[in-house]
Short mmCIF file of C-alpha atoms in Angstrom, two decimals:
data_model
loop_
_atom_site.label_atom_id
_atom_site.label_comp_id
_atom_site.label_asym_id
_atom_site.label_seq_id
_atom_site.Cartn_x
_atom_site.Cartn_y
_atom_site.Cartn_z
CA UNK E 138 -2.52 72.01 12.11
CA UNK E 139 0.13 69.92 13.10
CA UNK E 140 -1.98 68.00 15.88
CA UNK E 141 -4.76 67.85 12.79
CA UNK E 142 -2.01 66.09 10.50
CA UNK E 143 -0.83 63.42 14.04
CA UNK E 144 -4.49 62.55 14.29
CA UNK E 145 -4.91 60.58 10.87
CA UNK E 146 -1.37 59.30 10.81
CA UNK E 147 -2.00 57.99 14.72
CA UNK E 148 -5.40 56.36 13.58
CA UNK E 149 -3.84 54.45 10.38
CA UNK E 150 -1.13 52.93 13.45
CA UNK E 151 -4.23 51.99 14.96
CA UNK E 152 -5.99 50.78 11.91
CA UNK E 153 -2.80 48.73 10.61
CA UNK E 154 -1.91 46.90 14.20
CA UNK E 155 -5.52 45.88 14.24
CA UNK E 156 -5.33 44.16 10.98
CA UNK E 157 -2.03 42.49 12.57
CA UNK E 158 -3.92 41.32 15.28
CA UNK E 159 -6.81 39.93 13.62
CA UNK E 160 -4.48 38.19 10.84
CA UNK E 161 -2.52 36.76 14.22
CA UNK E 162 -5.95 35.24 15.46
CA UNK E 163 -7.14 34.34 12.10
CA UNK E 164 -4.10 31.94 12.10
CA UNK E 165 -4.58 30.85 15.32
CA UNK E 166 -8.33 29.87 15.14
CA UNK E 167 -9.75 30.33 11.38
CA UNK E 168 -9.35 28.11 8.27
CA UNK E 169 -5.72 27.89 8.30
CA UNK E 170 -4.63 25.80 11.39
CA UNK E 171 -0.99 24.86 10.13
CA UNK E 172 -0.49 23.88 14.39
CA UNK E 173 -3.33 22.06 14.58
CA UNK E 174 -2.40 20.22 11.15
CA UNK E 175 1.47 19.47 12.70
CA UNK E 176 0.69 18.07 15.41
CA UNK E 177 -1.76 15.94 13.97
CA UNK E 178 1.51 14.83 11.15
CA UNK E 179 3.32 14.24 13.53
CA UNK E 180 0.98 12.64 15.94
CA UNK E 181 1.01 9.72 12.40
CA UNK E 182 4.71 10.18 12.43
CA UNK E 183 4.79 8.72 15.41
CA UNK E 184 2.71 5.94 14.23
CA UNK E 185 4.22 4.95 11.35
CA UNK E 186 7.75 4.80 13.63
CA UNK E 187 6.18 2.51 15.68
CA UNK E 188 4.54 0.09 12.70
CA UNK E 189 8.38 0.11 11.48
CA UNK E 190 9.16 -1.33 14.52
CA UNK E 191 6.82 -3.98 14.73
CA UNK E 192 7.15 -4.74 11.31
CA UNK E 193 10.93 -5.53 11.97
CA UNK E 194 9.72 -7.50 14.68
CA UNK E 195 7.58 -9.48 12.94
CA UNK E 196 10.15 -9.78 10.39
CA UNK E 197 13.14 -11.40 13.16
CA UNK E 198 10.13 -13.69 14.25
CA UNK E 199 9.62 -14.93 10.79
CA UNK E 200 5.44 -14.17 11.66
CA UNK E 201 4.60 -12.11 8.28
CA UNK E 202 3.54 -15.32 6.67
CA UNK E 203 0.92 -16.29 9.31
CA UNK E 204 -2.05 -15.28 8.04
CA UNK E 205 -2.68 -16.23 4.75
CA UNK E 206 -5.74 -14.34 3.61
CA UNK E 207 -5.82 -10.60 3.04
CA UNK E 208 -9.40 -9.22 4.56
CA UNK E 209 -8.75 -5.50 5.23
CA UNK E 210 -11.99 -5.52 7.48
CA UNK E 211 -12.75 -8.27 8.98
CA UNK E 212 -9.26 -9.38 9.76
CA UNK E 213 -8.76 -6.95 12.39
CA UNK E 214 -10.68 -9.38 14.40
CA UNK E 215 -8.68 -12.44 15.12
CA UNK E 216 -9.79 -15.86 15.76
CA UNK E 217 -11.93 -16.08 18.71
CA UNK E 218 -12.50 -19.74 19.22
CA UNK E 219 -10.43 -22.91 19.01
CA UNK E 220 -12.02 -23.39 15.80
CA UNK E 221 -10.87 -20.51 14.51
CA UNK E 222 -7.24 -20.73 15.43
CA UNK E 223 -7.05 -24.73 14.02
CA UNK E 224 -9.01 -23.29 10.39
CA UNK E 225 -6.13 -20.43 10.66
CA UNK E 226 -3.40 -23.26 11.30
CA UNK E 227 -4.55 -25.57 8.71
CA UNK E 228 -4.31 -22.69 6.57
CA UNK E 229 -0.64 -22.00 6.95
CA UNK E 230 0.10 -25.28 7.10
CA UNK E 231 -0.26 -25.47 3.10
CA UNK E 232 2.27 -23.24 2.47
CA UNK E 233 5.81 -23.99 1.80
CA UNK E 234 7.13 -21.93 4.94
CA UNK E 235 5.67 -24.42 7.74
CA UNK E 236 6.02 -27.61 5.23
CA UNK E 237 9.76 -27.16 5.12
CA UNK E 238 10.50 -25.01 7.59
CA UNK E 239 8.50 -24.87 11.13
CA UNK E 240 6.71 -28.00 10.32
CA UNK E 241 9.60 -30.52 10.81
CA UNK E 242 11.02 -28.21 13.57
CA UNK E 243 7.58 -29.25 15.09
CA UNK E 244 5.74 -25.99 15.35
CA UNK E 245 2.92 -26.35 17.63
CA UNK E 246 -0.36 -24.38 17.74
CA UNK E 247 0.74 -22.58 20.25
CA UNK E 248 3.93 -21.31 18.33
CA UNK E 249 2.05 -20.55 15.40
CA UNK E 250 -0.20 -18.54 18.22
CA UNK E 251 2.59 -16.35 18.65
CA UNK E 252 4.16 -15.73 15.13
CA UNK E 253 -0.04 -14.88 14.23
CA UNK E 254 0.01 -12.07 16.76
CA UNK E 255 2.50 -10.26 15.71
CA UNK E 256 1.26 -10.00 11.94
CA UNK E 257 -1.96 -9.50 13.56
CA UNK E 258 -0.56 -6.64 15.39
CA UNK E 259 1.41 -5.06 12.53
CA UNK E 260 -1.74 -5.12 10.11
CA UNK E 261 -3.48 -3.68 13.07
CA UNK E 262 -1.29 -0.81 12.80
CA UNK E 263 -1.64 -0.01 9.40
CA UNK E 264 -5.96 -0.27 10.04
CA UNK E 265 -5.19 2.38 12.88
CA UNK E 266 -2.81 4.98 10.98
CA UNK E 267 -5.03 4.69 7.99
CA UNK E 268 -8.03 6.01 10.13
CA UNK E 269 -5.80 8.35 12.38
CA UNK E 270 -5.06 9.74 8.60
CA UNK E 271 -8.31 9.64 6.72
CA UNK E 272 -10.64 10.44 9.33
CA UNK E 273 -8.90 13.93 10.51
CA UNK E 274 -8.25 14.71 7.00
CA UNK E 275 -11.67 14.51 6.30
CA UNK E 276 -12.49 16.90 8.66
CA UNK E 277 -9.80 19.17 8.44
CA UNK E 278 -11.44 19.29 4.71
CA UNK E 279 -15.38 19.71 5.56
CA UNK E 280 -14.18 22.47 8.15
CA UNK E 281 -12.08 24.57 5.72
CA UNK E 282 -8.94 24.65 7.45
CA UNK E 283 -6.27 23.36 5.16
CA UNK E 284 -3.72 26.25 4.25
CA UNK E 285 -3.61 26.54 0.38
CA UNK E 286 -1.01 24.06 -1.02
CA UNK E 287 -1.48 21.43 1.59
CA UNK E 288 -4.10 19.68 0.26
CA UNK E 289 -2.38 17.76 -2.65
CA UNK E 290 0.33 16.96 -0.08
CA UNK E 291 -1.94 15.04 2.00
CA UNK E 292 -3.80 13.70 -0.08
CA UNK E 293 -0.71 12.28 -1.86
CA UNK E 294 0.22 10.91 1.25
CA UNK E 295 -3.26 9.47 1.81
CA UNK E 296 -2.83 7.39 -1.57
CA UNK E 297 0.78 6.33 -0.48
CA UNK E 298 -0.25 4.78 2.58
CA UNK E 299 -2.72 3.27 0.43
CA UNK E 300 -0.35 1.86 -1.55
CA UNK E 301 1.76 0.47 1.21
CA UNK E 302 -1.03 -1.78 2.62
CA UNK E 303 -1.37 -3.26 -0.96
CA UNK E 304 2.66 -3.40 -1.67
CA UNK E 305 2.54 -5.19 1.88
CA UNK E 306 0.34 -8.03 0.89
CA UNK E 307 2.04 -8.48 -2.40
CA UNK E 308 5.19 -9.25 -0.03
CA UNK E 309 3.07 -11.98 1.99
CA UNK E 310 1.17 -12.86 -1.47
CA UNK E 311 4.72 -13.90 -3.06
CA UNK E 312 5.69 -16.22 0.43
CA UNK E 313 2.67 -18.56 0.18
CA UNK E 314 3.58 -21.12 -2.45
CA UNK E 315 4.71 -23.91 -1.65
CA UNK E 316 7.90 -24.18 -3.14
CA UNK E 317 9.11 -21.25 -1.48
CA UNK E 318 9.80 -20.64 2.23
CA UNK E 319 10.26 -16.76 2.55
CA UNK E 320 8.76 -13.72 1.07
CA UNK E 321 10.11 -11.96 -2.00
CA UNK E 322 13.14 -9.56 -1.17
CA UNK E 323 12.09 -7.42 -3.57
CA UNK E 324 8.61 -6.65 -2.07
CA UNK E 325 10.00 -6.68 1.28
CA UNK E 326 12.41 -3.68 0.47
CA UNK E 327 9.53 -2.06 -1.67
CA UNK E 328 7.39 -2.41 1.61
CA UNK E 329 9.79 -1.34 3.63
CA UNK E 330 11.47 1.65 1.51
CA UNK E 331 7.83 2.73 0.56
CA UNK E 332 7.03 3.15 5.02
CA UNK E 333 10.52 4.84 5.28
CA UNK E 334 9.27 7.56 2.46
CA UNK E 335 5.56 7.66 3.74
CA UNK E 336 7.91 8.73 7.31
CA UNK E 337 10.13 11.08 5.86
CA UNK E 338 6.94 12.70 3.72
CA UNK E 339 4.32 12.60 6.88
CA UNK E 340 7.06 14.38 9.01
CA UNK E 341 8.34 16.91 6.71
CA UNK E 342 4.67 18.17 5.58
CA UNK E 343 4.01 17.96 9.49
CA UNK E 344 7.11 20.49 9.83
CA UNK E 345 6.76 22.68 6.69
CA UNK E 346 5.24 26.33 7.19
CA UNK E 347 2.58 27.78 4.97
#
């Protein structure tokens, strides 16, 4: 009787550490992936640390006003010919920066060359963290494997990066008259306070456990 009574009580032991196990590999390799999601976060973390950087590069070189125009497709392309760079010059050379500023300090084209690459290279950031965002989000969506409560969190933070691109160009949109010879402070801290928060956001969603 007493072996009878160890038999069922052995098999629910059985039956219980099996439904541990599978929960432990459901984690591991079914719809919720919070691993696979982190190290993706943080993977963007990363990136966004290093578009701060350039971005306060390009902001000691005085180059965010180099590029006048705002083409979020083509303009990760830069000029190609000598035509192209001397259209791109004559273009900044209308605004109140290089008339009062570089001009008479006798900026040549191959200064301006270097102030252009580094807004260039900072815009080319944002085109590459906005695809190293959307794309695996995308996919993380079609494949089911967003943990419940994550997906207004990064979707949130899909919009905010969003809206940095756009609060970025009204900084460079408000430096292009030409009575005035630097962008607004106001957009610059709103640019730069909004890719401190997009940081802070990417890397504590990156951390937090479902």
């Amino acid at each position: 009787g007493l072996a009878l009574c160890k038999a069922p009580a052995q098999g629910r032991h059985m039956i219980a550490k099996a439904e541990v196990m599978a929960g432990k590999s459901t984690l591991g390799t079914g719809p919720a992936r919070p691993l696979a999601l982190a190290r993706w976060l943080l993977a963007v973390a990363a990136l966004v640390v290093l578009m701060i950087v350039v971005g306060g590069i390009t902001r000691l070189t005085e180059s965010g006003l180099s590029i006048t125009e705002w083409k979020p497709v083509t303009g990760a392309i830069p000029p190609l010919s000598d035509a192209q760079w001397r259209a791109e010059f004559a273009a900044y050379q209308q605004i109140g920066e290089y008339r009062h500023v570089t001009g008479p300090a006798g900026m040549t084209l191959a200064d301006y060359k270097f102030i252009y690459f580094w807004e260039w290279f900072h815009r080319l950031l944002g085109r590459i963290i906005g695809v190293a965002f959307a794309v695996p989000l995308v996919w993380f969506w079609i494949k089911r494997r967003i943990p419940a409560g994550y997906k207004v969190r990064l979707v949130a933070l899909l919009v905010l990066g969003g809206l940095q691109g756009v609060f970025g160009w009204f900084m460079v949109r408000s430096g292009l008259s030409e009575q005035v010879t630097d962008v607004s402070h106001f957009w610059l801290s709103i640019h730069l306070l909004t890719a401190l928060v997009t940081l802070v956001w990417v890397a504590v969603v990156g951390f937090t456990r479902v």
